[in-house]
Amino acid sequence: MAKLQIQSHGIHVPLFPILLCLLQLASLHFISLAYNLPDKYFINCGSKENVNASRRSFTGDLNSGSFSIKNHGSTVKDSNQSMNTPRLYKTARIFRQQSWYEFEINDFGTYVVRLHFFAFSSPDDLSKAIFDVSASSFLLLHNFTAKNSTGSPLIKEFFLSINTAKFKIYFTPQGSSFAFINAIEIFLSPVTFNTSNATNSIPSSVLQTIYRINVGGQAINPDDDTIWRNWEPDDSYLYDPNSAKNSPFYSNALNYEGGVSEFTAPDLVYQTAKEMNIITSNASNNSNITWSFDVNKTARHAVRVHFCDIISDSPNTIYFNLYINEIMVQEINSFLIVDQQDAPFYCNATVESDDSGVMNIRISPTSESPAKNAYLNGLEILEIMKGLASVPKETDSKKINIPIVIGSVVGGLALICILVVGFLYGLKRRKPKSVETSDWSPVPAFGGSSHSRGTERTINGSPVPDLHLRLKISFAEIQFATKNFDPKLLIGKGGFGNVYKGTFSNGTKVAVKRSAPGSGQGLPEFQTEIMVLSKIRHRHLVSLIGYCDERFEMILVYEFMENGTLRDHLYSSNFPRLSWKQRLEICIGAGKGLHYLHKGAAGGIIHRDVKSTNILLDENNVAKVADFGLSKSGPLDETHVSTSVKGTLGYLDPEYFRCQQLTEKSDVYSFGVVLLEVLCARPPIDNLLPREQMNLAEWALQCKKKGLLEEIIDPSLKGQVEPNSLRKFSETAEKCLQEDGSDRPTMGDVVWDLEYSLQLQQTAMRRAPNEDSTTNGSSAFILPNVQRLHSLSTTIDRDDMPILNDDFSNTTSDEIFSQLRLDDAR
């Protein structure tokens, strides 16, 4: 019998445009089926009174010796004393300075932490409180306010990994405001998300519950849940209410086995479900059921989907696909998973959100399913927290040695006097030097800060190596260049962090990409980017000027690309529209950069995140490929690399998604999507369009097959594109988008075809007005004076040769390619 715990493909997308995409294998697992309900910690804050609520006894925080409070603050009571207010929310503790609760932890593991807030009526207007809450060095709530228009308590639930004997929750008022708390729950969780095997693992596994949905059923309150959770109905999240119906309530006992028990979700979740509304006459309503949720557009999310087949008449008759944002996560067939009906199981995914701020969950019957039906019982969506928080330094309460203190003070005063005299003497002798006029240069080799990340950070337990010290730039220089990261100089945001425009003291303009300070996110990408870009130079690859890893910072400094991203020029009204000739030249340039990565650099590098936002344009609109944080490198004799799937929804190679086998042809597929994006000036995925038009690659290929491609191209190109040029361009894109990677061309062949398309366009423009471009385009084509190299399968122009380090200045191209070996950057 198959295990109950599904090993399902997760979803990943860098924190950039429009939707979500596949990440890696993520698994939920049970701590113990022999779980005993906890009796601590349940705290009634600001009171001596013990309160019973939903089978729990909340202890007044004024009369318990099992935990302590630092900077007690004050207590406040509900001045209204309404009979409708639960007793737990009639008192609160107020903090006007940073304060914390400290708890003793006997068993290490994943804990549920629930914080209760209710802004009742009091002389201190609790609804105006603004504060931060942090724990385990993670910022749980930032600039939080408990103002709630529903008049109900706000309960914030987190899952934290605790492996220390003392656990503290900090409350930090913002500005002149204050913090407050009504109740706290801390107990060992029976369930946990395990992301330790993830490529981009989650430090300390801190998650916040965003949605907990009882699909097809009523709201479930803590009284009816095994570990006091709230579940809400799903109806308000249905994309099309007519597409689904509630299944009849299943009253029999459920068959719990393996890793699922009543603690995974209460029986009431598995005894109700939504299923297809098959009787609807509108056929489109029968194709799927979709739920839509608003999520943090800059955060990763963990998703758990609950199933229990309570609707089948017989086993093995219903199987369907589960999708998250149009990416198939798992084929659901309860017979193959639990081998029986009415047996609960679940599926898990890790989703990295982007700028869309929306997550869609969809179920749809497969064509092979005997019964064209699908069902879903429950759903949980948790946000993966990423913001580190500072903690206050606690004073040592040990006895003070008076003689030592006196000696230290006297010695300190003497030292200060010596330093002041020395400083004044040096100031008198030194010639003044203006910071603004000093020349900028990278920190010399073996220089840099003593607080280098090389000694303070680790990857998989190993110290981060000193990457390329000659490229190191001090944090102070970067602060100067960006005016201390002035928000007015912010030019972009991405998965790694914010991007600022900077100017060094010698006038050099740069783009500064800074990770969120201290977050620890993106460390492998940071190292990979430096490893790759420090060893390659090419006219069509963005150059790395330097990096900074001081003070737990991760900062990358690039050449500044004056005209932004390719996508800016396709969608943004702030940029002039590109002509067809310009678009072809940009595609050719980007293609040459990718071809150099595949065949001419470091034994072969696969970019793995080719998209229009990673193609940048300089002041002359010369294209340069950027963002190598997800790149993979390896020997030329390897046909593929087995790796967790990363990429961006809409650009992701479906073969790579299915098999997790990465090849250079995955970049070719993504580049094919970029070609269509350039042609049609629309995003790869657009949820606002009808279902058949959402995916650009599918829609454009269908239109091409029907001879309707000219109807969907960018309206600003109408009348510009020579028909033969369009035909060759669309054929090139179609070849890139072949389902089987072996059927796709190399990037060298793609560049050759694009140059052919450009020559067709230029030849037609030079032709007399009365000539027929459609009939004579091909015959009038004359190849430019270039050489096609069979080994590289592309054209090489003198100004397109790679810009190499000094070490390779006297070598041939073959020698260069053989010497530019790079160890696997990950």
Tab-separated table of N, CA, C and O in Angstrom, residues 384-445:
chain	number	residue	atom	x	y	z
A	384	ILE	N	5.894	31.936	4.500
A	384	ILE	CA	7.225	31.647	5.026
A	384	ILE	C	7.887	32.970	5.410
A	384	ILE	O	8.142	33.813	4.566
A	385	MET	N	8.132	33.130	6.696
A	385	MET	CA	8.673	34.381	7.201
A	385	MET	C	10.147	34.497	6.830
A	385	MET	O	10.882	33.509	6.856
A	386	LYS	N	10.595	35.707	6.521
A	386	LYS	CA	11.978	35.878	6.086
A	386	LYS	C	12.689	37.056	6.745
A	386	LYS	O	13.863	37.274	6.514
A	387	GLY	N	11.992	37.834	7.577
A	387	GLY	CA	12.612	39.032	8.134
A	387	GLY	C	13.252	38.793	9.484
A	387	GLY	O	12.586	38.485	10.463
A	388	LEU	N	14.577	38.905	9.560
A	388	LEU	CA	15.263	38.779	10.836
A	388	LEU	C	15.021	40.028	11.684
A	388	LEU	O	14.813	41.114	11.163
A	389	ALA	N	15.064	39.854	12.994
A	389	ALA	CA	14.842	40.967	13.908
A	389	ALA	C	15.991	41.035	14.907
A	389	ALA	O	16.537	40.011	15.317
A	390	SER	N	16.330	42.239	15.299
A	390	SER	CA	17.361	42.393	16.327
A	390	SER	C	16.752	42.132	17.696
A	390	SER	O	15.566	42.350	17.913
A	391	VAL	N	17.562	41.643	18.613
A	391	VAL	CA	17.097	41.404	19.972
A	391	VAL	C	17.914	42.274	20.913
A	391	VAL	O	19.077	42.563	20.658
A	392	PRO	N	17.318	42.732	22.024
A	392	PRO	CA	18.051	43.626	22.929
A	392	PRO	C	19.149	42.899	23.675
A	392	PRO	O	19.057	41.705	23.933
A	393	LYS	N	20.198	43.621	24.008
A	393	LYS	CA	21.262	43.062	24.817
A	393	LYS	C	20.863	43.141	26.279
A	393	LYS	O	20.454	44.191	26.770
A	394	GLU	N	20.971	42.017	26.965
A	394	GLU	CA	20.576	41.972	28.363
A	394	GLU	C	21.788	42.227	29.247
A	394	GLU	O	22.893	41.755	28.987
A	395	THR	N	21.573	42.995	30.288
A	395	THR	CA	22.669	43.319	31.193
A	395	THR	C	22.993	42.141	32.078
A	395	THR	O	22.119	41.358	32.446
A	396	ASP	N	24.281	41.999	32.404
A	396	ASP	CA	24.743	40.912	33.263
A	396	ASP	C	24.455	41.269	34.715
A	396	ASP	O	24.822	42.337	35.198
A	397	SER	N	23.801	40.375	35.433
A	397	SER	CA	23.398	40.636	36.812
A	397	SER	C	24.439	40.178	37.811
A	397	SER	O	24.198	40.161	39.009
A	398	LYS	N	25.634	39.758	37.353
A	398	LYS	CA	26.664	39.281	38.271
A	398	LYS	C	27.194	40.440	39.126
A	398	LYS	O	27.074	41.616	38.791
A	399	LYS	N	27.845	40.099	40.256
A	399	LYS	CA	28.413	41.097	41.151
A	399	LYS	C	29.507	41.896	40.445
A	399	LYS	O	30.240	41.395	39.631
A	400	ILE	N	29.596	43.152	40.835
A	400	ILE	CA	30.563	44.057	40.217
A	400	ILE	C	31.819	44.110	41.057
A	400	ILE	O	31.763	44.299	42.272
A	401	ASN	N	32.976	43.949	40.439
A	401	ASN	CA	34.261	44.033	41.119
A	401	ASN	C	34.709	45.494	41.089
A	401	ASN	O	35.134	46.010	40.058
A	402	ILE	N	34.610	46.194	42.264
A	402	ILE	CA	34.860	47.627	42.313
A	402	ILE	C	36.281	47.984	41.897
A	402	ILE	O	36.493	48.892	41.082
A	403	PRO	N	37.334	47.285	42.417
A	403	PRO	CA	38.709	47.656	42.006
A	403	PRO	C	38.912	47.552	40.500
A	403	PRO	O	39.572	48.395	39.894
A	404	ILE	N	38.333	46.500	39.905
A	404	ILE	CA	38.506	46.338	38.455
A	404	ILE	C	37.825	47.472	37.706
A	404	ILE	O	38.342	48.010	36.719
A	405	VAL	N	36.642	47.859	38.186
A	405	VAL	CA	35.912	48.944	37.517
A	405	VAL	C	36.705	50.235	37.588
A	405	VAL	O	36.864	50.966	36.602
A	406	ILE	N	37.264	50.541	38.811
A	406	ILE	CA	38.040	51.775	38.970
A	406	ILE	C	39.250	51.758	38.059
A	406	ILE	O	39.578	52.735	37.368
A	407	GLY	N	39.945	50.603	38.033
A	407	GLY	CA	41.132	50.495	37.186
A	407	GLY	C	40.789	50.670	35.711
A	407	GLY	O	41.517	51.306	34.954
A	408	SER	N	39.662	50.119	35.321
A	408	SER	CA	39.243	50.230	33.917
A	408	SER	C	38.937	51.662	33.555
A	408	SER	O	39.284	52.147	32.467
A	409	VAL	N	38.266	52.368	34.471
A	409	VAL	CA	37.910	53.760	34.195
A	409	VAL	C	39.165	54.616	34.050
A	409	VAL	O	39.318	55.414	33.125
A	410	VAL	N	40.129	54.469	35.013
A	410	VAL	CA	41.356	55.257	34.949
A	410	VAL	C	42.139	54.954	33.675
A	410	VAL	O	42.603	55.845	32.964
A	411	GLY	N	42.293	53.643	33.376
A	411	GLY	CA	43.010	53.264	32.162
A	411	GLY	C	42.316	53.781	30.917
A	411	GLY	O	42.949	54.222	29.955
A	412	GLY	N	40.983	53.736	30.917
A	412	GLY	CA	40.234	54.224	29.764
A	412	GLY	C	40.427	55.702	29.544
A	412	GLY	O	40.587	56.172	28.414
A	413	LEU	N	40.423	56.502	30.639
A	413	LEU	CA	40.622	57.944	30.508
A	413	LEU	C	42.003	58.258	29.959
A	413	LEU	O	42.168	59.146	29.107
A	414	ALA	N	43.006	57.501	30.434
A	414	ALA	CA	44.364	57.730	29.924
A	414	ALA	C	44.457	57.421	28.435
A	414	ALA	O	45.077	58.157	27.656
A	415	LEU	N	43.827	56.332	28.032
A	415	LEU	CA	43.852	55.946	26.622
A	415	LEU	C	43.155	56.988	25.760
A	415	LEU	O	43.625	57.338	24.666
A	416	ILE	N	42.038	57.510	26.257
A	416	ILE	CA	41.304	58.534	25.493
A	416	ILE	C	42.177	59.768	25.298
A	416	ILE	O	42.224	60.368	24.218
A	417	CYS	N	42.887	60.183	26.359
A	417	CYS	CA	43.756	61.354	26.242
A	417	CYS	C	44.834	61.152	25.185
A	417	CYS	O	45.120	62.030	24.372
A	418	ILE	N	45.449	59.953	25.189
A	418	ILE	CA	46.485	59.653	24.195
A	418	ILE	C	45.910	59.708	22.780
A	418	ILE	O	46.502	60.277	21.855
A	419	LEU	N	44.725	59.126	22.600
A	419	LEU	CA	44.120	59.099	21.270
A	419	LEU	C	43.749	60.488	20.788
A	419	LEU	O	43.917	60.826	19.610
A	420	VAL	N	43.253	61.348	21.689
A	420	VAL	CA	42.880	62.707	21.299
A	420	VAL	C	44.106	63.496	20.847
A	420	VAL	O	44.101	64.177	19.819
A	421	VAL	N	45.204	63.381	21.633
A	421	VAL	CA	46.435	64.090	21.260
A	421	VAL	C	46.945	63.598	19.912
A	421	VAL	O	47.331	64.373	19.026
A	422	GLY	N	46.949	62.273	19.730
A	422	GLY	CA	47.420	61.724	18.464
A	422	GLY	C	46.560	62.157	17.298
A	422	GLY	O	47.047	62.459	16.200
A	423	PHE	N	45.250	62.217	17.522
A	423	PHE	CA	44.333	62.615	16.445
A	423	PHE	C	44.570	64.067	16.041
A	423	PHE	O	44.628	64.405	14.864
A	424	LEU	N	44.710	64.947	17.040
A	424	LEU	CA	44.927	66.357	16.730
A	424	LEU	C	46.254	66.576	16.001
A	424	LEU	O	46.349	67.382	15.073
A	425	TYR	N	47.284	65.827	16.407
A	425	TYR	CA	48.586	65.956	15.748
A	425	TYR	C	48.508	65.490	14.296
A	425	TYR	O	49.015	66.139	13.385
A	426	GLY	N	47.824	64.348	14.088
A	426	GLY	CA	47.684	63.835	12.733
A	426	GLY	C	46.850	64.749	11.865
A	426	GLY	O	47.100	64.928	10.673
A	427	LEU	N	45.822	65.342	12.451
A	427	LEU	CA	44.954	66.248	11.700
A	427	LEU	C	45.714	67.471	11.231
A	427	LEU	O	45.503	67.985	10.138
A	428	LYS	N	46.666	67.932	12.077
A	428	LYS	CA	47.448	69.121	11.721
A	428	LYS	C	48.367	68.836	10.549
A	428	LYS	O	48.595	69.674	9.684
A	429	ARG	N	48.952	67.612	10.497
A	429	ARG	CA	49.929	67.270	9.472
A	429	ARG	C	49.293	66.803	8.178
A	429	ARG	O	49.900	66.888	7.126
A	430	ARG	N	48.063	66.290	8.249
A	430	ARG	CA	47.472	65.655	7.066
A	430	ARG	C	46.916	66.687	6.101
A	430	ARG	O	46.286	67.658	6.502
A	431	LYS	N	47.115	66.438	4.814
A	431	LYS	CA	46.521	67.286	3.787
A	431	LYS	C	45.058	66.917	3.631
A	431	LYS	O	44.692	65.753	3.629
A	432	PRO	N	44.179	67.875	3.483
A	432	PRO	CA	42.759	67.560	3.346
A	432	PRO	C	42.494	66.822	2.044
A	432	PRO	O	43.127	67.090	1.025
A	433	LYS	N	41.560	65.888	2.094
A	433	LYS	CA	41.183	65.120	0.902
A	433	LYS	C	39.670	65.018	0.847
A	433	LYS	O	39.038	64.524	1.762
A	434	SER	N	39.093	65.511	-0.224
A	434	SER	CA	37.632	65.514	-0.360
A	434	SER	C	37.140	64.131	-0.737
A	434	SER	O	37.661	63.492	-1.643
A	435	VAL	N	36.115	63.671	-0.067
A	435	VAL	CA	35.540	62.350	-0.384
A	435	VAL	C	34.948	62.364	-1.772
A	435	VAL	O	35.039	61.410	-2.525
A	436	GLU	N	34.346	63.485	-2.138
A	436	GLU	CA	33.670	63.545	-3.429
A	436	GLU	C	34.620	63.445	-4.605
A	436	GLU	O	34.235	63.041	-5.697
A	437	THR	N	35.886	63.858	-4.420
A	437	THR	CA	36.810	63.877	-5.549
A	437	THR	C	37.794	62.714	-5.522
A	437	THR	O	38.609	62.582	-6.412
A	438	SER	N	37.734	61.877	-4.488
A	438	SER	CA	38.676	60.758	-4.429
A	438	SER	C	38.314	59.709	-5.453
A	438	SER	O	37.157	59.494	-5.755
A	439	ASP	N	39.323	59.053	-6.015
A	439	ASP	CA	39.078	58.016	-7.012
A	439	ASP	C	38.540	56.765	-6.346
A	439	ASP	O	39.001	56.368	-5.280
A	440	TRP	N	37.570	56.132	-6.992
A	440	TRP	CA	37.039	54.874	-6.481
A	440	TRP	C	37.815	53.720	-7.081
A	440	TRP	O	38.145	53.709	-8.252
A	441	SER	N	38.126	52.743	-6.273
A	441	SER	CA	38.713	51.497	-6.764
A	441	SER	C	38.298	50.391	-5.824
A	441	SER	O	38.078	50.618	-4.648
A	442	PRO	N	38.186	49.163	-6.341
A	442	PRO	CA	37.814	48.056	-5.485
A	442	PRO	C	38.813	47.845	-4.374
A	442	PRO	O	39.973	48.224	-4.481
A	443	VAL	N	38.349	47.218	-3.286
A	443	VAL	CA	39.240	46.898	-2.180
A	443	VAL	C	40.329	45.966	-2.696
A	443	VAL	O	40.059	45.006	-3.403
A	444	PRO	N	41.599	46.211	-2.404
A	444	PRO	CA	42.672	45.364	-2.936
A	444	PRO	C	42.580	43.948	-2.418
A	444	PRO	O	41.909	43.662	-1.448
A	445	ALA	N	43.310	43.059	-3.100
A	445	ALA	CA	43.288	41.650	-2.730
A	445	ALA	C	43.698	41.471	-1.281
A	445	ALA	O	44.614	42.117	-0.789
